[in-house]
Amino acid sequence: MTNNKWVYPFEEGNGEAKQLLGGKGAGLAEMTQAGLPVPPGFTITTEACNSYYASNKQFPEEMWEQVQHGLKEIERKTGRRFGDAQNPLLVSVRSGAALSMPGMMDTVLNLGLNDNTVQGLAAQTGDLRFALDAYRRFASLFGEIVMGVAHAKFERVMDRFKSQTDGGRDTDLLPEHLQEIIAVEKQIIFTEQSGLGIPEDPYEQLRVAVAAVFDSWMGRRAVDYRRVNRIPDNLGTAVNIQAMVFGNMGQTSGTGVAFTRNPATGEKVLFGEYLINAQGEDVVAGTRTPNPIANLKSELPVVYDQFVSITNLLETHYRDMQDVEFTIEQGQLWMLQTRTGKRTGAAAVRIAVDMVAEGVIDKATALQRVSPDQLDQLLHPMVDPLYATAVLATGLPASPGAAQGQVVFDADEAEQMGHDGIKVILVRQETSPDDFHGMVAAQAIVTARGGMTSHAAVVARGMGKSCVCGATKINVDYGQQQFNVDGTVVTKGDWITVDGSTGRIFLGKLPTVQPSLGPDFRQLMTWADEVRRLGVRANADTPHDSQVAREFGAEGVGLCRTEHMFFGEDRLAAMREMILADGAGAREKALEKLLPLQRKDFAGIFEVMTGLPVTIRLLDPPLHEFLPAMDELQNQLAELKMSLQHVRSIHDMDKLLDQIDEKRWLVRQVERLREVNPMLGHRGCRVGLIYPEVTRMQVRAIFEAACQVQAAGKVVRPEIMVPLVSVAEELKNQSELIHEVARQVTGEHGMTIKYEVGTMIELPRAALIADKIAPYADFFSFGTNDLTQTTFGLSRDDSSRFLAYYIEHKVIADDPFQVLDQEGVGQLVRMGTERGRSVKPRLQVGICGEHGGDPRSIQFCEQVGLDYVSCSPYRVPIARLAAAQTALSAGASR
Ligand code: ADP
Ligand code: MG
Ligand code: MG
């Protein structure tokens, strides 16, 4: 193609075309066309970037001519000329992908400066100091971003010169300091690049800068970010070239960032920070502590009023909270960026609900505005107020949630330790995009410098990670790998607790509690319930879990795992006795001890879940899981034998020999029950078939509890679920047994209980013959954990060693134990549902694997037409929202 358009002036670009222009470019075009004050400029498209990569890093044909033409237009509008020694035009070169990636891409400011044009700038503005300040910023930005010289090298130069001034700030540097700084910075670049310096020719500067932006698309930190956020690599980035405006031209100039609402709480107040006499990244870099935006009202009232009306306009226009960048040049306001603002889960909920009340958006939009992940954040723990006493340090509450971990100061080390399963908290003076991988691995992030809009704060909020910023009392000593606060020294590896909701940092591991959820949350959940079709139940094994689940809106228990009830001390003993029993008689005696314990648990759950179904699964795991481990037994036996040598009396000897005999017997029993593949061994309904007394006891406990609770006036709806069925006959056998015991118990109590009997579908064979199984079942519940294991032939407990490699190398896209494998396992779910319903149209079908709480899997469950999903209590709200969202998008595509 010869007539490709690679460049769009802001007046021309389509504000909706984010794919083509990137988010920043689209926003600039939209603002320009809305008549807002935006410095003139143009966007080089993402297609140009993709073409650059496709053709071995060559700019596409004609792109450069179009760029030059674009520059001519800027020259015309500003009355300045690029590279002109008298009246130079300076531009910024800004990257911008379709999805905003905070800090991932780099911007070069003041491009077009060289030893000649800097004189022109000084003459033009009558301010030599300003011109030199712009030049030294350009030199270090170009050196760092385009030429790859470490930022710290320039930082050190700045620090050295700043310390020579009286005030010690960057604004205290005199022209002669700046002149020297520039010379030193150039020298550093020259040395580092073995003889290569910053090009003097502005067009050459522009060319390499654009190429550098394109190159940064494939830089490590951008690639890392995309991996974590599941953004494909082939979108490409756009480049924006824009006339510079200067916030560093004295006391009526400045620069800042703002959110149209509070991004932490959602409160409807302008939230932002600015710095007078500063440029570009100064606010977010944390080099000076910025002022809250409210101060601008008294400092520059006219500008403030104009700014407020612009932000209002933007929010109304985009119908969402915006995150904007602005610069004030000698009292004139310029808008430099607008985008949908990142926010915490709490803010997302509040803003969505508020905007419905304000009439800005409808309920369906509100539901789509909150992501399930954000809701997850809302359910995050906070530090238990009872224990939150001795505060080590306080900073800004940059991103909510409480977290504990061992202190680490280096991002690589954080990543390494995180990889080894160690919980770490990354503590830094401030963070930069180079720390991103360490932030991913950390439980929380703490910085000593920087505000609510600093890199650490923005990135942490995006990840839903707890973060405290600007804890100024913290003195970080990277060399010693420690920090101190008022004399308290905390060394690498020490535990601290971070509360990002309040900005507090504590020494040690403090207990945490779940937050209470406010009216906005309940409102949003009500709307979700209005539109969702899928039912949401919880996996709960105890009355307490059931209570939590019900408070979170669960519509019943979808999976109660009875074996979890056996792990308490007293219960385990009885359980072992049952397993090791010689013959049915002895087994029944042991079971009699378990019966009242189970009955009590069931009664508790029935009470909490009154009026709602409770699906109870009969005993499922291999029996040997309840027995002591073999090597432990062997050790005990060896110890007993050792102590034989020290025995003094015959009596003691006799006792000891008895103990040895007993241990030996236990070893033989455990040996007898040992299985090579327990996951595929004697478990599930296979136990109940061979030891019907086990099923009998459990069913009796269920019905005795049901009668008891129903007699107390509550409504009980037990659903008894038979696990691991692969042959229809197994379910036939067990269901007959269940009905028989049910008749018995209800007869004894003279009551009738409405109940159902069904089965887990968790083996491929069961899905295949679902039409043969369905006649014996009132319901199916897909046990997708085991179904995934058996479909893949993959043991979950052994998979961690290689699954990580598989995911990293894209052999498979996701961990199939977290995200339902729709391609394979999903077929069985679909088939099982269809075949089951082909003989029993009203068969109730649900899912109770881990996947029941995963939004993407929930979407699949909606498509297949399941009746409900069941997930852990804390994921119930997430499932309700995800079910609503999938119902909305299903409705939209219909
Ligand atoms: P990022 O995506 O990292 O925010 P930006 O391109 O938005 O990168 O810019 C970095 C900083 O430089 C921001 O503070 C921005 O407002 C400022 N900036 C960018 N272009 C200009 C310009 N033409 N004039 C003045 N400041 C600018
Ligand atoms: Mg930036
Ligand atoms: Mg920006």
Tab-separated table of N, CA and C in Angstrom, residues 588 591 618-619 684-703 720-723 728-746 748 755-758 776:
chain	number	residue	atom	x	y	z
A	588	GLU	N	-19.039	-50.482	63.132
A	588	GLU	CA	-20.265	-49.788	63.527
A	588	GLU	C	-20.120	-49.150	64.897
A	591	LEU	N	-18.291	-46.054	64.416
A	591	LEU	CA	-19.140	-45.085	63.725
A	591	LEU	C	-20.130	-44.435	64.685
A	618	LEU	N	-21.165	-37.144	50.739
A	618	LEU	CA	-20.731	-38.246	51.599
A	618	LEU	C	-19.213	-38.367	51.526
A	619	LEU	N	-18.679	-39.125	52.478
A	619	LEU	CA	-17.223	-39.256	52.623
A	619	LEU	C	-16.525	-39.487	51.272
A	684	GLY	N	-14.307	-42.144	47.702
A	684	GLY	CA	-15.615	-41.760	47.182
A	684	GLY	C	-16.653	-42.830	47.457
A	685	CYS	N	-17.584	-42.998	46.522
A	685	CYS	CA	-18.664	-43.956	46.740
A	685	CYS	C	-18.141	-45.385	46.822
A	686	ARG	N	-16.906	-45.589	46.396
A	686	ARG	CA	-16.343	-46.941	46.471
A	686	ARG	C	-16.210	-47.394	47.922
A	687	VAL	N	-16.015	-46.445	48.816
A	687	VAL	CA	-15.973	-46.776	50.246
A	687	VAL	C	-17.373	-47.138	50.720
A	688	GLY	N	-18.327	-46.291	50.330
A	688	GLY	CA	-19.706	-46.516	50.766
A	688	GLY	C	-20.294	-47.810	50.243
A	689	LEU	N	-19.826	-48.246	49.074
A	689	LEU	CA	-20.322	-49.500	48.512
A	689	LEU	C	-19.806	-50.688	49.306
A	690	ILE	N	-18.549	-50.641	49.663
A	690	ILE	CA	-17.942	-51.779	50.332
A	690	ILE	C	-18.201	-51.755	51.828
A	691	TYR	N	-18.277	-50.553	52.408
A	691	TYR	CA	-18.639	-50.414	53.819
A	691	TYR	C	-19.941	-49.626	53.918
A	692	PRO	N	-21.085	-50.258	53.603
A	692	PRO	CA	-22.345	-49.488	53.623
A	692	PRO	C	-22.606	-48.841	54.974
A	693	GLU	N	-22.030	-49.414	56.031
A	693	GLU	CA	-22.283	-48.827	57.360
A	693	GLU	C	-21.771	-47.391	57.462
A	694	VAL	N	-20.767	-47.049	56.641
A	694	VAL	CA	-20.262	-45.670	56.656
A	694	VAL	C	-21.326	-44.731	56.072
A	695	THR	N	-21.866	-45.117	54.933
A	695	THR	CA	-22.937	-44.311	54.328
A	695	THR	C	-24.124	-44.226	55.292
A	696	ARG	N	-24.460	-45.367	55.859
A	696	ARG	CA	-25.605	-45.391	56.790
A	696	ARG	C	-25.439	-44.375	57.906
A	697	MET	N	-24.245	-44.398	58.521
A	697	MET	CA	-24.018	-43.477	59.637
A	697	MET	C	-24.163	-42.034	59.183
A	698	GLN	N	-23.562	-41.714	58.037
A	698	GLN	CA	-23.609	-40.314	57.593
A	698	GLN	C	-25.031	-39.872	57.275
A	699	VAL	N	-25.762	-40.758	56.592
A	699	VAL	CA	-27.126	-40.390	56.215
A	699	VAL	C	-28.001	-40.277	57.464
A	700	ARG	N	-27.758	-41.163	58.403
A	700	ARG	CA	-28.515	-41.087	59.649
A	700	ARG	C	-28.238	-39.751	60.342
A	701	ALA	N	-26.972	-39.378	60.399
A	701	ALA	CA	-26.620	-38.103	61.037
A	701	ALA	C	-27.328	-36.942	60.337
A	702	ILE	N	-27.347	-36.998	59.009
A	702	ILE	CA	-27.999	-35.919	58.252
A	702	ILE	C	-29.484	-35.833	58.596
A	703	PHE	N	-30.154	-36.976	58.592
A	703	PHE	CA	-31.603	-36.933	58.796
A	703	PHE	C	-31.981	-36.686	60.248
A	720	ILE	N	-28.364	-34.777	49.312
A	720	ILE	CA	-27.263	-35.700	49.613
A	720	ILE	C	-26.557	-36.069	48.331
A	721	MET	N	-25.248	-35.891	48.369
A	721	MET	CA	-24.484	-36.024	47.133
A	721	MET	C	-23.480	-37.169	47.243
A	722	VAL	N	-23.546	-38.053	46.264
A	722	VAL	CA	-22.671	-39.230	46.251
A	722	VAL	C	-21.451	-38.911	45.390
A	723	PRO	N	-20.256	-39.047	45.956
A	723	PRO	CA	-19.063	-38.641	45.199
A	723	PRO	C	-18.482	-39.753	44.331
A	728	ALA	N	-23.303	-46.244	36.680
A	728	ALA	CA	-24.655	-45.923	37.148
A	728	ALA	C	-25.057	-46.777	38.345
A	729	GLU	N	-24.618	-48.021	38.316
A	729	GLU	CA	-24.970	-48.954	39.385
A	729	GLU	C	-24.504	-48.443	40.766
A	730	GLU	N	-23.379	-47.759	40.779
A	730	GLU	CA	-22.872	-47.215	42.056
A	730	GLU	C	-23.896	-46.262	42.660
A	731	LEU	N	-24.427	-45.377	41.823
A	731	LEU	CA	-25.388	-44.397	42.345
A	731	LEU	C	-26.697	-45.089	42.722
A	732	LYS	N	-27.084	-46.075	41.915
A	732	LYS	CA	-28.307	-46.818	42.216
A	732	LYS	C	-28.187	-47.441	43.612
A	733	ASN	N	-27.077	-48.111	43.835
A	733	ASN	CA	-26.810	-48.756	45.107
A	733	ASN	C	-26.863	-47.763	46.270
A	734	GLN	N	-26.124	-46.678	46.146
A	734	GLN	CA	-26.030	-45.717	47.240
A	734	GLN	C	-27.352	-44.979	47.457
A	735	SER	N	-28.040	-44.648	46.351
A	735	SER	CA	-29.279	-43.897	46.548
A	735	SER	C	-30.333	-44.769	47.219
A	736	GLU	N	-30.338	-46.052	46.903
A	736	GLU	CA	-31.297	-46.939	47.594
A	736	GLU	C	-31.016	-46.952	49.096
A	737	LEU	N	-29.743	-47.030	49.413
A	737	LEU	CA	-29.327	-47.031	50.814
A	737	LEU	C	-29.769	-45.741	51.503
A	738	ILE	N	-29.547	-44.642	50.808
A	738	ILE	CA	-29.905	-43.326	51.366
A	738	ILE	C	-31.413	-43.259	51.625
A	739	HIS	N	-32.195	-43.669	50.618
A	739	HIS	CA	-33.650	-43.621	50.798
A	739	HIS	C	-34.084	-44.512	51.959
A	740	GLU	N	-33.451	-45.660	52.073
A	740	GLU	CA	-33.819	-46.597	53.139
A	740	GLU	C	-33.574	-45.979	54.524
A	741	VAL	N	-32.384	-45.424	54.702
A	741	VAL	CA	-32.068	-44.811	55.997
A	741	VAL	C	-32.966	-43.599	56.247
A	742	ALA	N	-33.223	-42.828	55.179
A	742	ALA	CA	-34.088	-41.648	55.318
A	742	ALA	C	-35.460	-42.064	55.839
A	743	ARG	N	-35.997	-43.136	55.235
A	743	ARG	CA	-37.313	-43.636	55.672
A	743	ARG	C	-37.274	-44.026	57.138
A	744	GLN	N	-36.210	-44.750	57.479
A	744	GLN	CA	-36.053	-45.215	58.856
A	744	GLN	C	-36.083	-44.041	59.833
A	745	VAL	N	-35.164	-43.100	59.607
A	745	VAL	CA	-34.992	-42.020	60.575
A	745	VAL	C	-36.238	-41.149	60.662
A	746	THR	N	-36.784	-40.780	59.493
A	746	THR	CA	-37.966	-39.922	59.543
A	746	THR	C	-39.124	-40.672	60.196
A	748	GLU	N	-38.809	-42.908	62.578
A	748	GLU	CA	-38.556	-42.873	64.030
A	748	GLU	C	-39.019	-41.553	64.628
A	755	TYR	N	-36.162	-33.944	50.662
A	755	TYR	CA	-34.716	-34.020	50.394
A	755	TYR	C	-34.488	-34.497	48.981
A	756	GLU	N	-33.251	-34.365	48.539
A	756	GLU	CA	-32.895	-34.836	47.206
A	756	GLU	C	-31.632	-35.665	47.280
A	757	VAL	N	-31.470	-36.536	46.295
A	757	VAL	CA	-30.244	-37.323	46.197
A	757	VAL	C	-29.649	-37.078	44.813
A	758	GLY	N	-28.362	-36.816	44.806
A	758	GLY	CA	-27.729	-36.566	43.512
A	758	GLY	C	-26.284	-37.015	43.536
A	776	TYR	N	-31.123	-41.918	38.417
A	776	TYR	CA	-31.005	-42.112	39.875
A	776	TYR	C	-30.710	-40.803	40.600
